[in-house]
């Protein structure tokens, strides 16, 4: 069965940040620091999904999706990072999973979508190797409770984006600005993936995946130095995360002046290269780079993708980039590539209901139509794609942008929490009903 789904993440939709014993996460801290999130927005209430999850499951059932990718809030389960388990936190996901199963929707749970318990951040966060072991403990606890009903588990969401925005540039929590010194945060996340994958399986998890944010990389010209820049960017964004997981080794980092991955120890790669049941891919747009104007610390600079429509976020809309990405993964990894799941794809638009109450998001319909066709094209070229999840079910807390970017198939009026399915929701329902595969 091809999985058609929607995707969300705990901090972006749940709210109820101080309820039922939930501990603080790095995003609670970050969002409440003045100047970090646009307009001072926080996830304190978000879509109030913690209380309205049943209505949201009903919306998905009516949409006709057969799967739902959500993330578990680590600090709801382990408020102080380790030690005492918060039963009420487990209870919330227990009810949600039961609700999904009753609606015939396959739950796909992500363990870490960026909301690390603040208590673990206080011990060094992902710069501390022990956080990987803490993740394995957390994985075992949630799998012991939910794996009888959750068949698909995703360890990490986009370790690249988390490393770059959270640790290198500081635009996401925990807000560190370490530039290339952030690389241990990538290695420890990957180690956390490997250890968590083992713990998940030991506690009955069926399918284990990791989700990487991937981008096709285009050189700005055919000049030797631009080609080298493109290769370096591909190493940092894509291969640094896919190679260790699928091949058990890190790519050559010499373009970054490194002869080995920082923080790597003997045995780590074997732990990271766990057999996987699938690779999750989040795709938003391609990236075009050129050689740096003045050689600083990075061996590339962004050259911008031009000549394509853009989303409200300013991201270029290039559906064929998804076909290029998927066929490129197959070409690079061959037999080592497990089945692929597109675990996120979607776009931001400035959607508001018209006088008739309708949110006529034609741009999103074109976006989804084009990208689903790109998945079909990749499948026709031999890539084993098993699922497609739209980001996102609901408009939600878009990290540093707050509520200013709307990615939902369903509009949320934050003043009233009223949900209004957009035109794209109705379009997708018909698309899914018409054909079982892309
Ligand atoms: C993903 N970029 O993040 C995340 O998994 C979601 O939580 C998020 O809401 C969604 O995409 C939309 O942003 C990304 O700058 C953040 O390339 C930034 C980028 C890509 C993905």
PDB file of C-alpha atoms in Angstrom, residues 188-308:
ATOM      1  CA  UNK A 188      26.050  12.882  17.812  1.00  0.00           C
ATOM      2  CA  UNK A 189      22.613  13.097  16.205  1.00  0.00           C
ATOM      3  CA  UNK A 190      23.623  10.338  13.776  1.00  0.00           C
ATOM      4  CA  UNK A 191      24.958   8.259  16.665  1.00  0.00           C
ATOM      5  CA  UNK A 192      21.646   8.907  18.442  1.00  0.00           C
ATOM      6  CA  UNK A 193      19.880   7.630  15.325  1.00  0.00           C
ATOM      7  CA  UNK A 194      21.894   4.397  15.341  1.00  0.00           C
ATOM      8  CA  UNK A 195      21.489   3.726  19.060  1.00  0.00           C
ATOM      9  CA  UNK A 196      17.794   4.650  18.960  1.00  0.00           C
ATOM     10  CA  UNK A 197      17.235   2.368  15.960  1.00  0.00           C
ATOM     11  CA  UNK A 198      18.641  -0.546  17.987  1.00  0.00           C
ATOM     12  CA  UNK A 199      16.487   0.347  20.999  1.00  0.00           C
ATOM     13  CA  UNK A 200      13.379   0.685  18.820  1.00  0.00           C
ATOM     14  CA  UNK A 201      13.898  -2.769  17.356  1.00  0.00           C
ATOM     15  CA  UNK A 202      14.640  -4.271  20.775  1.00  0.00           C
ATOM     16  CA  UNK A 203      11.230  -2.966  21.871  1.00  0.00           C
ATOM     17  CA  UNK A 204       9.241  -4.293  18.948  1.00  0.00           C
ATOM     18  CA  UNK A 205       9.369  -1.506  16.371  1.00  0.00           C
ATOM     19  CA  UNK A 206       8.561  -2.779  12.878  1.00  0.00           C
ATOM     20  CA  UNK A 207      10.002  -0.339  10.392  1.00  0.00           C
ATOM     21  CA  UNK A 208      12.791   2.071  11.267  1.00  0.00           C
ATOM     22  CA  UNK A 209      13.660   5.098   9.112  1.00  0.00           C
ATOM     23  CA  UNK A 210      15.649   8.301   9.386  1.00  0.00           C
ATOM     24  CA  UNK A 211      14.502  11.486   7.642  1.00  0.00           C
ATOM     25  CA  UNK A 212      17.080  13.669   5.922  1.00  0.00           C
ATOM     26  CA  UNK A 213      16.516  17.008   4.266  1.00  0.00           C
ATOM     27  CA  UNK A 214      17.984  16.602   0.793  1.00  0.00           C
ATOM     28  CA  UNK A 215      18.518  18.967  -2.108  1.00  0.00           C
ATOM     29  CA  UNK A 216      19.769  18.528  -5.648  1.00  0.00           C
ATOM     30  CA  UNK A 217      22.857  20.716  -5.931  1.00  0.00           C
ATOM     31  CA  UNK A 218      23.447  22.722  -9.091  1.00  0.00           C
ATOM     32  CA  UNK A 219      26.735  24.399  -9.989  1.00  0.00           C
ATOM     33  CA  UNK A 220      26.242  28.011 -11.123  1.00  0.00           C
ATOM     34  CA  UNK A 221      28.423  27.332 -14.170  1.00  0.00           C
ATOM     35  CA  UNK A 222      30.525  24.625 -15.756  1.00  0.00           C
ATOM     36  CA  UNK A 223      33.703  26.292 -14.487  1.00  0.00           C
ATOM     37  CA  UNK A 224      35.984  23.995 -12.535  1.00  0.00           C
ATOM     38  CA  UNK A 225      35.761  26.069  -9.325  1.00  0.00           C
ATOM     39  CA  UNK A 226      31.955  26.169  -9.415  1.00  0.00           C
ATOM     40  CA  UNK A 227      31.795  22.395  -9.930  1.00  0.00           C
ATOM     41  CA  UNK A 228      34.083  21.955  -6.921  1.00  0.00           C
ATOM     42  CA  UNK A 229      31.845  24.274  -4.879  1.00  0.00           C
ATOM     43  CA  UNK A 230      28.766  22.240  -5.842  1.00  0.00           C
ATOM     44  CA  UNK A 231      30.477  19.035  -4.822  1.00  0.00           C
ATOM     45  CA  UNK A 232      31.440  20.510  -1.450  1.00  0.00           C
ATOM     46  CA  UNK A 233      27.877  21.658  -0.800  1.00  0.00           C
ATOM     47  CA  UNK A 234      26.524  18.241  -1.769  1.00  0.00           C
ATOM     48  CA  UNK A 235      28.905  16.693   0.768  1.00  0.00           C
ATOM     49  CA  UNK A 236      27.732  18.979   3.565  1.00  0.00           C
ATOM     50  CA  UNK A 237      23.985  18.974   2.919  1.00  0.00           C
ATOM     51  CA  UNK A 238      23.326  15.476   1.552  1.00  0.00           C
ATOM     52  CA  UNK A 239      26.209  13.049   1.828  1.00  0.00           C
ATOM     53  CA  UNK A 240      27.260  13.898   5.383  1.00  0.00           C
ATOM     54  CA  UNK A 241      23.927  12.431   6.504  1.00  0.00           C
ATOM     55  CA  UNK A 242      23.138   9.783   3.895  1.00  0.00           C
ATOM     56  CA  UNK A 243      26.586   8.180   3.516  1.00  0.00           C
ATOM     57  CA  UNK A 244      27.151   7.131   7.155  1.00  0.00           C
ATOM     58  CA  UNK A 245      23.615   5.780   7.456  1.00  0.00           C
ATOM     59  CA  UNK A 246      23.586   3.885   4.153  1.00  0.00           C
ATOM     60  CA  UNK A 247      27.275   3.126   3.543  1.00  0.00           C
ATOM     61  CA  UNK A 248      28.798   3.198   7.028  1.00  0.00           C
ATOM     62  CA  UNK A 249      31.326   5.910   6.224  1.00  0.00           C
ATOM     63  CA  UNK A 250      31.573   9.687   6.111  1.00  0.00           C
ATOM     64  CA  UNK A 251      32.288  11.452   2.813  1.00  0.00           C
ATOM     65  CA  UNK A 252      35.680  13.075   2.208  1.00  0.00           C
ATOM     66  CA  UNK A 253      35.675  16.372   4.126  1.00  0.00           C
ATOM     67  CA  UNK A 254      38.946  17.744   2.758  1.00  0.00           C
ATOM     68  CA  UNK A 255      37.110  20.633   1.027  1.00  0.00           C
ATOM     69  CA  UNK A 256      36.362  21.806   4.576  1.00  0.00           C
ATOM     70  CA  UNK A 257      39.966  21.432   5.710  1.00  0.00           C
ATOM     71  CA  UNK A 258      39.176  18.296   7.704  1.00  0.00           C
ATOM     72  CA  UNK A 259      40.792  14.882   7.423  1.00  0.00           C
ATOM     73  CA  UNK A 260      38.132  13.154   9.550  1.00  0.00           C
ATOM     74  CA  UNK A 261      34.688  13.782  10.984  1.00  0.00           C
ATOM     75  CA  UNK A 262      35.078  15.597  14.299  1.00  0.00           C
ATOM     76  CA  UNK A 263      33.937  13.621  17.383  1.00  0.00           C
ATOM     77  CA  UNK A 264      34.000  10.311  15.488  1.00  0.00           C
ATOM     78  CA  UNK A 265      35.187   7.352  17.593  1.00  0.00           C
ATOM     79  CA  UNK A 266      35.929   3.723  16.788  1.00  0.00           C
ATOM     80  CA  UNK A 267      32.753   1.700  16.431  1.00  0.00           C
ATOM     81  CA  UNK A 268      30.469   4.704  15.859  1.00  0.00           C
ATOM     82  CA  UNK A 269      29.989   4.094  12.151  1.00  0.00           C
ATOM     83  CA  UNK A 270      28.917   0.505  12.754  1.00  0.00           C
ATOM     84  CA  UNK A 271      26.340   1.793  15.229  1.00  0.00           C
ATOM     85  CA  UNK A 272      25.120   4.473  12.794  1.00  0.00           C
ATOM     86  CA  UNK A 273      24.803   2.140   9.792  1.00  0.00           C
ATOM     87  CA  UNK A 274      21.874   0.150  11.153  1.00  0.00           C
ATOM     88  CA  UNK A 275      19.868  -1.724   8.527  1.00  0.00           C
ATOM     89  CA  UNK A 276      16.982   0.567   7.587  1.00  0.00           C
ATOM     90  CA  UNK A 277      13.498  -0.214   6.349  1.00  0.00           C
ATOM     91  CA  UNK A 278      13.322   3.075   4.540  1.00  0.00           C
ATOM     92  CA  UNK A 279      14.950   6.427   3.996  1.00  0.00           C
ATOM     93  CA  UNK A 280      12.799   9.470   4.670  1.00  0.00           C
ATOM     94  CA  UNK A 281      13.445  12.407   2.352  1.00  0.00           C
ATOM     95  CA  UNK A 282      12.192  15.944   2.912  1.00  0.00           C
ATOM     96  CA  UNK A 283      12.333  17.982  -0.280  1.00  0.00           C
ATOM     97  CA  UNK A 284      11.564  21.670  -0.682  1.00  0.00           C
ATOM     98  CA  UNK A 285      13.857  23.050  -3.406  1.00  0.00           C
ATOM     99  CA  UNK A 286      17.156  22.644  -5.239  1.00  0.00           C
ATOM    100  CA  UNK A 287      20.244  24.651  -4.310  1.00  0.00           C
ATOM    101  CA  UNK A 288      22.561  26.477  -6.725  1.00  0.00           C
ATOM    102  CA  UNK A 289      26.060  27.337  -5.561  1.00  0.00           C
ATOM    103  CA  UNK A 290      29.287  28.850  -6.874  1.00  0.00           C
ATOM    104  CA  UNK A 291      32.851  29.233  -5.681  1.00  0.00           C
ATOM    105  CA  UNK A 292      33.129  31.717  -2.798  1.00  0.00           C
ATOM    106  CA  UNK A 293      33.946  35.277  -3.849  1.00  0.00           C
ATOM    107  CA  UNK A 294      36.498  35.672  -1.139  1.00  0.00           C
ATOM    108  CA  UNK A 295      37.667  32.358   0.256  1.00  0.00           C
ATOM    109  CA  UNK A 296      36.468  32.323   3.858  1.00  0.00           C
ATOM    110  CA  UNK A 297      35.630  29.295   5.938  1.00  0.00           C
ATOM    111  CA  UNK A 298      33.196  27.725   3.469  1.00  0.00           C
ATOM    112  CA  UNK A 299      34.180  26.338   0.050  1.00  0.00           C
ATOM    113  CA  UNK A 300      30.928  27.501  -1.626  1.00  0.00           C
ATOM    114  CA  UNK A 301      28.435  30.341  -1.659  1.00  0.00           C
ATOM    115  CA  UNK A 302      24.754  30.448  -2.526  1.00  0.00           C
ATOM    116  CA  UNK A 303      24.152  31.569  -6.113  1.00  0.00           C
ATOM    117  CA  UNK A 304      20.346  31.505  -5.893  1.00  0.00           C
ATOM    118  CA  UNK A 305      17.935  29.541  -8.077  1.00  0.00           C
ATOM    119  CA  UNK A 306      16.304  31.952 -10.507  1.00  0.00           C
ATOM    120  CA  UNK A 307      13.734  31.669 -13.264  1.00  0.00           C
ATOM    121  CA  UNK A 308      11.162  29.726 -11.230  1.00  0.00           C
TER     122      UNK A 308
END
